[in-house]
Amino acid sequence: MTNQTVTVINNVTGESRDFPLLQGTLGPAAVDISSLYKEGGIFTYDPGFMATASCHSAITYIDGDQGVLLYRGYPIDQLAAKASFLEVAYLLLYGDLPNGRALRGFEHIITRHTMLNENLRNFLKGSTTTPTHGHAGGGRWLPVGLLSRQF
């Protein structure tokens, strides 16, 4: 594959700069303008990000105009209709849908890591009432932090 570029000319200053042209697996190519501000001192303007790729993804392809959403090349409607939650999780992590043996092994690993420590379970059991003041979300972060200690 050759290194393709796009040349941008600033008609105010007469300066020109070459930017790499990146080709994804699907869809149109994208111009990498990440150095435009540093090298040219200007920003781009794209209201609503209608022509902007915000990230590089090996997992997801989205074309909102065409109604396309793919995960690792599989249409989301097919995954929703034919694959289980754990099959899709495996797909996202490892790049392809699991065969029967791989799925059983993955299910075993996930099941083994879903057991709660008794101390955490007792904490959650004792904190079922909603506080009368303050934001309830704050009380939800403590158990998440405790979970990080468990795993």
XYZ file of C-alpha atoms in Angstrom:
151
model
C 0.000 0.000 0.000
C 1.385 3.394 -0.940
C 1.406 6.356 1.420
C -1.301 8.590 0.031
C -1.693 12.201 1.091
C -4.049 15.124 0.665
C -2.622 18.601 0.172
C -4.342 21.468 1.970
C -3.633 24.970 0.694
C -4.256 27.994 2.904
C -5.361 30.622 0.386
C -4.758 33.395 2.929
C -1.073 32.626 3.541
C -0.282 30.568 0.444
C 1.142 27.770 2.595
C 0.407 24.158 1.711
C 0.686 21.032 3.826
C 0.332 17.342 3.081
C -1.766 15.192 5.373
C -1.961 11.383 5.393
C -4.962 9.727 3.782
C -6.155 6.778 5.858
C -8.259 3.991 4.396
C -10.516 2.040 6.722
C -11.842 -1.451 6.202
C -15.148 -0.014 4.994
C -16.380 3.386 3.946
C -14.591 6.414 2.539
C -10.981 7.343 3.255
C -10.221 9.878 5.998
C -7.685 12.696 6.074
C -5.571 12.697 9.247
C -5.523 16.381 10.202
C -4.367 15.810 13.780
C -1.315 18.031 13.186
C -3.228 20.835 11.414
C -3.317 23.166 14.419
C 0.264 22.466 15.496
C 1.706 22.897 12.003
C -0.725 25.381 10.454
C -2.163 27.242 13.420
C -5.771 26.660 12.314
C -8.687 24.455 13.316
C -11.356 22.759 11.234
C -15.057 23.519 11.568
C -17.545 20.682 11.141
C -20.937 21.462 12.743
C -22.476 18.320 14.148
C -19.395 16.274 13.198
C -21.127 15.276 9.967
C -17.822 14.660 8.141
C -15.539 13.813 11.046
C -14.229 10.432 12.123
C -13.746 10.861 15.862
C -11.675 7.752 16.455
C -10.000 4.732 14.907
C -11.882 1.540 15.703
C -11.136 -2.070 14.918
C -14.477 -3.018 16.484
C -17.235 -0.743 15.221
C -18.246 0.643 11.848
C -21.073 3.195 11.719
C -22.725 4.796 8.697
C -25.728 6.663 10.049
C -26.895 7.843 6.630
C -27.155 4.252 5.413
C -28.348 2.860 8.758
C -25.325 0.581 9.100
C -23.886 -0.494 12.459
C -21.365 -3.319 12.401
C -19.491 -4.954 15.265
C -16.392 -6.745 13.983
C -18.080 -6.911 10.577
C -21.370 -8.391 11.797
C -24.590 -6.348 11.398
C -25.985 -5.416 14.808
C -29.490 -6.657 13.917
C -28.109 -10.137 13.185
C -26.181 -10.197 16.450
C -29.272 -9.082 18.382
C -31.417 -11.780 16.770
C -29.000 -14.719 16.722
C -26.236 -14.268 19.300
C -26.299 -14.299 23.086
C -24.871 -11.499 25.214
C -21.791 -13.580 26.007
C -21.257 -14.491 22.352
C -21.233 -10.785 21.465
C -18.909 -10.022 24.397
C -16.540 -12.728 23.110
C -16.765 -11.269 19.598
C -15.875 -7.780 20.835
C -12.943 -9.061 22.901
C -11.456 -11.640 20.530
C -12.570 -10.567 17.048
C -14.802 -13.456 16.003
C -17.802 -15.361 17.270
C -16.875 -18.344 19.435
C -17.369 -21.973 18.496
C -19.105 -24.221 21.040
C -15.967 -25.132 22.978
C -14.696 -21.544 23.137
C -18.115 -20.315 24.291
C -18.291 -22.899 27.098
C -14.808 -21.877 28.286
C -15.694 -18.197 28.121
C -18.963 -18.786 30.006
C -16.999 -20.629 32.711
C -14.536 -17.738 33.103
C -17.304 -15.134 33.232
C -19.419 -17.154 35.668
C -16.412 -17.651 37.953
C -15.845 -13.886 38.083
C -19.451 -12.894 38.776
C -19.506 -14.227 42.333
C -19.562 -11.437 44.905
C -17.416 -11.370 47.989
C -19.610 -11.871 51.087
C -18.470 -8.559 52.619
C -19.549 -6.676 49.498
C -22.819 -8.586 49.387
C -23.520 -7.675 53.026
C -22.664 -4.025 52.334
C -25.083 -3.918 49.394
C -27.753 -5.673 51.429
C -27.435 -3.066 54.193
C -27.516 -0.046 51.888
C -30.849 -0.598 50.177
C -32.473 2.558 51.524
C -32.348 5.763 49.522
C -30.673 8.682 51.331
C -32.956 11.580 52.182
C -30.377 14.185 51.144
C -27.542 14.319 48.646
C -27.325 12.652 45.273
C -28.073 8.925 45.341
C -25.407 8.290 42.685
C -22.629 8.947 45.196
C -23.645 5.901 47.186
C -23.411 3.768 44.061
C -19.702 4.491 43.475
C -18.453 2.882 46.666
C -19.517 -0.634 45.650
C -17.891 -0.152 42.239
C -14.635 0.741 43.964
C -14.952 -2.281 46.227
C -15.475 -4.489 43.200
C -12.124 -3.352 41.812
C -10.443 -4.758 44.922
C -12.118 -8.112 44.421
C -10.875 -8.634 40.877
